[in-house]
Coordinates of C-alpha atoms in Angstrom, one line a residue:
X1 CA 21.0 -3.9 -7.6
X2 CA 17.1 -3.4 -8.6
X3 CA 16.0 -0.7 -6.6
X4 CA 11.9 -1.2 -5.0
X5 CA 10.2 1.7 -3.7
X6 CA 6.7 1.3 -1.7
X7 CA 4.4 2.7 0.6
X8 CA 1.5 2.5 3.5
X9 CA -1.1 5.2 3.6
X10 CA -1.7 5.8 7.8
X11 CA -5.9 6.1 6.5
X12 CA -6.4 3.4 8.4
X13 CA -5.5 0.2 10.4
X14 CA -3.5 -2.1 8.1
X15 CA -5.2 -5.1 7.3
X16 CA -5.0 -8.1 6.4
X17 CA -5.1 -7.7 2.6
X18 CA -2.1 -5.1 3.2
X19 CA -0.2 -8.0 4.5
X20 CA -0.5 -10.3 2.2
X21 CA -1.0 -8.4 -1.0
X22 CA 2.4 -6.0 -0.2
X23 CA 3.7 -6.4 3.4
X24 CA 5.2 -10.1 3.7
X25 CA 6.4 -10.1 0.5
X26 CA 8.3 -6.7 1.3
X27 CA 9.9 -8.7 4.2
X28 CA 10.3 -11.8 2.6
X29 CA 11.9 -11.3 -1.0
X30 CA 12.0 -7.2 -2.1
X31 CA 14.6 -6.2 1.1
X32 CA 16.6 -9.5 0.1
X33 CA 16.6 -8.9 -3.4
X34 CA 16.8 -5.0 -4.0
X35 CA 17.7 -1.6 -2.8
X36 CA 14.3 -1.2 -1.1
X37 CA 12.8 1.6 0.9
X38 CA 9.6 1.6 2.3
X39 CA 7.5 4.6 3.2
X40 CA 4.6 5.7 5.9
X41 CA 3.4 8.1 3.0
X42 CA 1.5 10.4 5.6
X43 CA 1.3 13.5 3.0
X44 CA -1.4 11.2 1.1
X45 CA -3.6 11.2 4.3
X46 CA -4.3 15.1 3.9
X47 CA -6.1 14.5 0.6
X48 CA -9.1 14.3 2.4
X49 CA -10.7 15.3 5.8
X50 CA -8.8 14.1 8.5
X51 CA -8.3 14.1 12.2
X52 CA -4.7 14.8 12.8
X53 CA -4.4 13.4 15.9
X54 CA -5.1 10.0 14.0
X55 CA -3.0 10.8 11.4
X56 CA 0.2 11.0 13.7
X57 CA -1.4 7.8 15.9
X58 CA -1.9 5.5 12.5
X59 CA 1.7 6.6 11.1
X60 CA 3.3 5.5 14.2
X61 CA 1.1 2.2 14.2
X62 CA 2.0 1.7 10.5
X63 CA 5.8 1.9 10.9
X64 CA 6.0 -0.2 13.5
X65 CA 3.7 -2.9 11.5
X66 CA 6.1 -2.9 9.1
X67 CA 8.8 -3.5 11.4
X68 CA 6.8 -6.2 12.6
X69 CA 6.1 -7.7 9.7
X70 CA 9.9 -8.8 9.1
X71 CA 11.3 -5.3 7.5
X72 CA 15.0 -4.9 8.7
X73 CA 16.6 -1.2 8.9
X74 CA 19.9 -2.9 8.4
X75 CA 18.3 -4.1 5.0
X76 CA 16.1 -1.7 3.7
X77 CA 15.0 2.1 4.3
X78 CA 11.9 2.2 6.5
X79 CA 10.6 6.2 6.8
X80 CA 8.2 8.7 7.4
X81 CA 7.3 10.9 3.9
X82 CA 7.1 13.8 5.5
X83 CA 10.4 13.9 6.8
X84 CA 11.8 14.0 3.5
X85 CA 11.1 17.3 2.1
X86 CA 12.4 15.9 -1.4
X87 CA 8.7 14.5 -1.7
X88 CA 7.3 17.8 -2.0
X89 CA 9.6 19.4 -3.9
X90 CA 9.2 17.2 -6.9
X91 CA 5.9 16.7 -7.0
X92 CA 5.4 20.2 -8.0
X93 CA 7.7 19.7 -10.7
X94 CA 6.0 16.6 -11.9
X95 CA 2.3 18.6 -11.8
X96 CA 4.0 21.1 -14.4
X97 CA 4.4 18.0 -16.5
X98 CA 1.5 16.2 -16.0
X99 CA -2.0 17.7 -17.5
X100 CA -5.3 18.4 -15.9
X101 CA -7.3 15.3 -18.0
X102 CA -4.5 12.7 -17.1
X103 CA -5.4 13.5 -13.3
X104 CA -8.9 13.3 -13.7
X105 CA -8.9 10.1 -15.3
X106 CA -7.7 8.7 -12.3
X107 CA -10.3 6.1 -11.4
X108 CA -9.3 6.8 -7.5
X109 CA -9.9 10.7 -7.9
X110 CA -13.1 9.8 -9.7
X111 CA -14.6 7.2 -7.0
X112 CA -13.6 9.3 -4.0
X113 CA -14.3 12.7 -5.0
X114 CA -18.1 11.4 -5.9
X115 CA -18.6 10.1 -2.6
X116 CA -17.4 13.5 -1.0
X117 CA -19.7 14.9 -3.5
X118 CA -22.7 12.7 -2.2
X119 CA -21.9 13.6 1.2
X120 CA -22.3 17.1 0.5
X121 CA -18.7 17.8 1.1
X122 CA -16.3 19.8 -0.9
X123 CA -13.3 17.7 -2.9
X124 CA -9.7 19.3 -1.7
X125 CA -7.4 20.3 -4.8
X126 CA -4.8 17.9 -3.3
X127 CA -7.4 14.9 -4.2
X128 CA -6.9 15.6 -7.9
X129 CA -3.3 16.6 -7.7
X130 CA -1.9 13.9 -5.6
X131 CA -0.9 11.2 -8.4
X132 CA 2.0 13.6 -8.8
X133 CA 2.9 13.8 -5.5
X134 CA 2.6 9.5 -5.9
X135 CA 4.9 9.9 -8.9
X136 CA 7.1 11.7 -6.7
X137 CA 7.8 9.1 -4.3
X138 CA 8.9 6.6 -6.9
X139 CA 11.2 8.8 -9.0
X140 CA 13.1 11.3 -6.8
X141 CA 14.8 7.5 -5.5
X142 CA 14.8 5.9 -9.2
X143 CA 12.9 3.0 -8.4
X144 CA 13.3 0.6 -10.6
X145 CA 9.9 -1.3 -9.4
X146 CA 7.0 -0.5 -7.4
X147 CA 5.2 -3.1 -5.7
X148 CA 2.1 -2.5 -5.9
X149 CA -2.1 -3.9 -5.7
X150 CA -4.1 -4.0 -8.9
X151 CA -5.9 -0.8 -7.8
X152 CA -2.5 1.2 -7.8
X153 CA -1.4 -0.2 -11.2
X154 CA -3.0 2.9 -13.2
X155 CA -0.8 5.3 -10.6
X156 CA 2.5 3.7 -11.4
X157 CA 1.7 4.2 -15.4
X158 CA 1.2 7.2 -14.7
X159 CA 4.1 7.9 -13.2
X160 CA 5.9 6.1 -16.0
X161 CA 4.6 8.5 -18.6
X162 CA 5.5 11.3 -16.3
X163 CA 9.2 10.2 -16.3
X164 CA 8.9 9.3 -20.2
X165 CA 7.6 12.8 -21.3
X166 CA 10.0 15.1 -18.6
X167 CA 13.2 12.5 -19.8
X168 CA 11.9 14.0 -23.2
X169 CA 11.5 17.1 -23.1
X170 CA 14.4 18.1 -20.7
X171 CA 16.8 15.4 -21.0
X172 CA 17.0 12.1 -19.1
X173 CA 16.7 12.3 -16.0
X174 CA 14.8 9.8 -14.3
X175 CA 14.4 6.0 -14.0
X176 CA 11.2 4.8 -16.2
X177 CA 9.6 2.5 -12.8
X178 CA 7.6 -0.8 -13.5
X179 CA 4.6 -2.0 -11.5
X180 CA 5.3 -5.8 -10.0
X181 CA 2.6 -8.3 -8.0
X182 CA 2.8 -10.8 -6.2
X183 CA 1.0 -14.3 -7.7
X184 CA -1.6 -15.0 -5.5
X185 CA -4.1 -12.5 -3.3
X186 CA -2.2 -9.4 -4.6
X187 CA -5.9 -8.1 -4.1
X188 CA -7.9 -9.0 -0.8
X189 CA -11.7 -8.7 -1.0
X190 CA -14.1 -7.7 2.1
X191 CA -15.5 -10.5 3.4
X192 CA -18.8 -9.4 3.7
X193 CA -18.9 -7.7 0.1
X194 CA -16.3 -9.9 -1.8
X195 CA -16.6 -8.3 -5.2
X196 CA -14.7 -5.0 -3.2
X197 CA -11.3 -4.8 -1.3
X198 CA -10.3 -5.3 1.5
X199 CA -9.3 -1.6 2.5
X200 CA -8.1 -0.1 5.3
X201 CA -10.0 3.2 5.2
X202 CA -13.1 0.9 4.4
X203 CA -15.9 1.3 7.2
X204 CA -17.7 -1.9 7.0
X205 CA -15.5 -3.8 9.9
X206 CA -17.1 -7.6 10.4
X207 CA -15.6 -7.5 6.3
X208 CA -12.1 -6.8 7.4
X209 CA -9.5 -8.6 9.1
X210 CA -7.0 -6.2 10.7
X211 CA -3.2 -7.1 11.6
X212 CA -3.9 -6.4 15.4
X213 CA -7.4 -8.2 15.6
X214 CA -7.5 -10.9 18.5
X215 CA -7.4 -14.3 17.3
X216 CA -10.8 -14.8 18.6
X217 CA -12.3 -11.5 16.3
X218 CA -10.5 -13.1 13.5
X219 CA -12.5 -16.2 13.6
X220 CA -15.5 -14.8 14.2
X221 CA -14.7 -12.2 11.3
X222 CA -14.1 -15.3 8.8
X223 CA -16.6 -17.5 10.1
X224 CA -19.1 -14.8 9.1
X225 CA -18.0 -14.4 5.4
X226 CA -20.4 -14.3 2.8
X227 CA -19.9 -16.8 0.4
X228 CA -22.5 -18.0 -2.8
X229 CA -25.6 -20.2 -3.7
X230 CA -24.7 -23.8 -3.9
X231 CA -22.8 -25.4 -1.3
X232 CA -19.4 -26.8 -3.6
X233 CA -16.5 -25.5 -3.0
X234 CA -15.7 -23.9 -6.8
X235 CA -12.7 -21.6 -7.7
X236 CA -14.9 -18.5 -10.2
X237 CA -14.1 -15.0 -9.5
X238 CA -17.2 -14.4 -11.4
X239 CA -19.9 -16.7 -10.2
X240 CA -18.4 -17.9 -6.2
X241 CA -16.6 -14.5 -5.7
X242 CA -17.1 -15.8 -1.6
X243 CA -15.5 -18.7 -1.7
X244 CA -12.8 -17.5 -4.5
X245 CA -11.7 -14.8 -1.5
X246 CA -11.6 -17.3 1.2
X247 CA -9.8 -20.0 -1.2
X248 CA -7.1 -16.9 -2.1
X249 CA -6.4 -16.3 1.3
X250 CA -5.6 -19.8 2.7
X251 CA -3.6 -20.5 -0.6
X252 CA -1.4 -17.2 0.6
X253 CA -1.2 -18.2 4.3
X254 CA -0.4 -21.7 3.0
X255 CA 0.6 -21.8 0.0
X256 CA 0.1 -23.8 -3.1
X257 CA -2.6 -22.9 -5.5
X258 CA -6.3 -21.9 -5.0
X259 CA -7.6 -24.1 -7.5
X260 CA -5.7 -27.1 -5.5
X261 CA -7.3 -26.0 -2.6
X262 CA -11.0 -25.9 -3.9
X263 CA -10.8 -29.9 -4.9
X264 CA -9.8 -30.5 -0.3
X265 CA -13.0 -29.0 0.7
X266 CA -16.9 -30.5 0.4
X267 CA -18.6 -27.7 2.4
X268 CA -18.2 -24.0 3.5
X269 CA -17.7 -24.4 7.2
X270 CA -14.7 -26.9 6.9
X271 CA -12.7 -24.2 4.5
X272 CA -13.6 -20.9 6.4
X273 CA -12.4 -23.1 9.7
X274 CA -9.3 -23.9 7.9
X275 CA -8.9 -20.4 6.9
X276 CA -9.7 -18.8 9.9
X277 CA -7.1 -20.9 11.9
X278 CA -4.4 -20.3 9.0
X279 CA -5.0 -16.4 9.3
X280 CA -4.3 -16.8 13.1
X281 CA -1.5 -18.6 12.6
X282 CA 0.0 -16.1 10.1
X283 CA -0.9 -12.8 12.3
X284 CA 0.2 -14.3 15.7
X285 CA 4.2 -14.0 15.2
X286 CA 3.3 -10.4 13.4
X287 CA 1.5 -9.4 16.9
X288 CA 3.9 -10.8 19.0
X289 CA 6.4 -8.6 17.4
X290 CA 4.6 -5.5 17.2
X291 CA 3.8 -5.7 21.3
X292 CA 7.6 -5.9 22.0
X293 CA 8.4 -2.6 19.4
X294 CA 5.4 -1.0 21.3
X295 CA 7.1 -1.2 24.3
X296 CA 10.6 0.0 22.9
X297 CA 9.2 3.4 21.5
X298 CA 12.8 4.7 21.2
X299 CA 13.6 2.3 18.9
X300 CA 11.3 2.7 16.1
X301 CA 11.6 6.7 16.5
X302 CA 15.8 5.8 15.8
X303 CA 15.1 3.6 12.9
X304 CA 12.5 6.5 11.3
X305 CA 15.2 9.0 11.8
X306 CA 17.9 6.9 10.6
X307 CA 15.8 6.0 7.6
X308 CA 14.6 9.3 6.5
X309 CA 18.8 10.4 6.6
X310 CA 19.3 7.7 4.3
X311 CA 16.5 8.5 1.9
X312 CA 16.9 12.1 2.0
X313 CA 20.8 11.5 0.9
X314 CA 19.0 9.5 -2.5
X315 CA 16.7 11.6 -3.1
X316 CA 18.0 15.1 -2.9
X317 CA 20.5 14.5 -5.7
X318 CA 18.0 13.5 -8.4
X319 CA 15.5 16.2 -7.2
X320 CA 18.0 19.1 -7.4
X321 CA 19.0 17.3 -11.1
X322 CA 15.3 17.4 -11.9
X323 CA 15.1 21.3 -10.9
X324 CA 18.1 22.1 -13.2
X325 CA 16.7 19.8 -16.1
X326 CA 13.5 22.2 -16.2
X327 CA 15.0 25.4 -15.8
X328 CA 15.3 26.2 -12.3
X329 CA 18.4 28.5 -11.0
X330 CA 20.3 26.2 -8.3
X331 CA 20.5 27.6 -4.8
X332 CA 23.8 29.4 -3.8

């Protein structure tokens, strides 16, 4: 069986372009389909300044998003990074592989280490380094596909040249991974600036749609989206990159085609009602969900213990085959 390895960065509250760009389909086809696990990767949080108080709050909040989203414990691996130490332990290995210019190509490392830069702030080594620690995740379980946004693909061939060049140079060891999207809004836009993403450590909030917004903030949120001059209702990432987002996002709640879609509408009010109510509609059984886990504490604690067991008895093999493969004396 295809084994699918993913994750949630707790930066942030998820959003709406998590859900549909990664989260339903993780609950819908990937835990059906494949060996999946499915990772609050908390470790990545630390790369920048952080309160840790939020950090803990926001992991929590994530994994039990994910539970509400439709992931099943009795079908996939849902856990906490840091309570696999396996994690850590290979991503040092993998930074002995990987060099100093691949890192700092990284288009994430160069965008956010700029902006601490024009804030006056100081960019952590960990910032740099982290793609390893990214690579990490995916081989010490030999994932054989990462789900993943269009902004993570460059990670993931990263990590593919990683396992290429250590397989190599010290004998196969690990799985070369593959990057895999989903057709249709695989990449969310903010709906007040919808030529960037949606993202959950974004600041601008009247732009973002998040999994616990009331379904009254919701339709005010899309209501208020920007769209483009003209007033036809035109499918053009380029030229109506508004109404392209808005069109994306009803097809996913929906279904069928953005293109489709476009030819149903005469004016920008009727689609953002349309879409408004179909985002409701699609978050309502999600929030429902999440208040009952919320209340039942004890239950997502069990399934993050249970979960981390299970991935620390995949990983820790291949790790400790990795540590021999470069020259490293086995404990005991």
């Amino acid at each position: 069986m295809t084994r699918v390895f993913s994750g949630v960065k707790p930066t942030g509250h998820l959003t709406l372009g998590n859900y549909l760009g990664a989260m339903r389909r993780w609950a819908d086809v990937d835990q059906h389909q494949s060996d999946a696990l499915f990772c609050i990767v908390d470790l990545h949080a630390l790369t920048v300044d952080h309160d840790p108080a939020r950090v803990r709050r926001l992991s929590r909040q994530g994994a039990t998003l994910l539970l509400a989203s439709g992931l099943d414990p009795d079908l996939c691996t849902v856990f906490v990074q840091s309570h696999v130490d396996e994690h850590a332990r290979l991503s040092y290995v993998l930074e002995c592989v990987a060099t100093d210019g691949e890192m700092r190509r990284m288009i994430q490392y160069r965008e956010k280490s700029a902006r601490e830069r024009e804030r006056g702030g100081s960019v952590r080594l960990s910032l740099l380094t982290y793609p390893a620690l990214m690579a990490a995740d995916i081989l010490a379980y030999g994932a054989d596909e990462v789900p993943v946004g269009d902004d993570q693909t460059q990670h993931v061939e990263l990590t593919r040249d990683l396992a290429v060049r250590f397989n190599q140079r010290y004998g196969h060891t690990f799985v070369v991974p593959r990057a895999t999207r989903p057709p249709v809004a695989a990449r969310v836009m903010n709906l007040q600036d919808p030529t960037s993403k949606m993202g959950k450590s974004d600041d601008s909030g009247p732009g973002i749609v998040y999994l616990l917004d009331e379904p009254d903030v919701v339709r005010k949120k899309i209501m208020r989206a920007v769209t483009d001059s003209g007033s036809d209702v035109v499918y053009d990432r380029e030229t109506r990159p508004g109404v392209t987002n808005l069109l994306e996002i009803l097809a996913a709640c929906e279904g069928g085609g953005p293109e489709e879609l476009s030819g149903a509408y005469d004016s920008y009010g009727a689609l953002k009602k349309d879409t408004a109510e179909a985002v409701v509609e699609l978050l309502r059984p999600v929030q429902e969900r999440h208040k009952e886990l919320c209340a039942d504490p004890g239950y997502v604690d069990g399934v993050l213990r249970a979960g981390a067991e299970r991935a620390r008895g995949m990983a820790r093999p291949q790790v400790d085959a990795a540590y021999r493969a470069i020259g490293l004396l086995p404990a005991g």
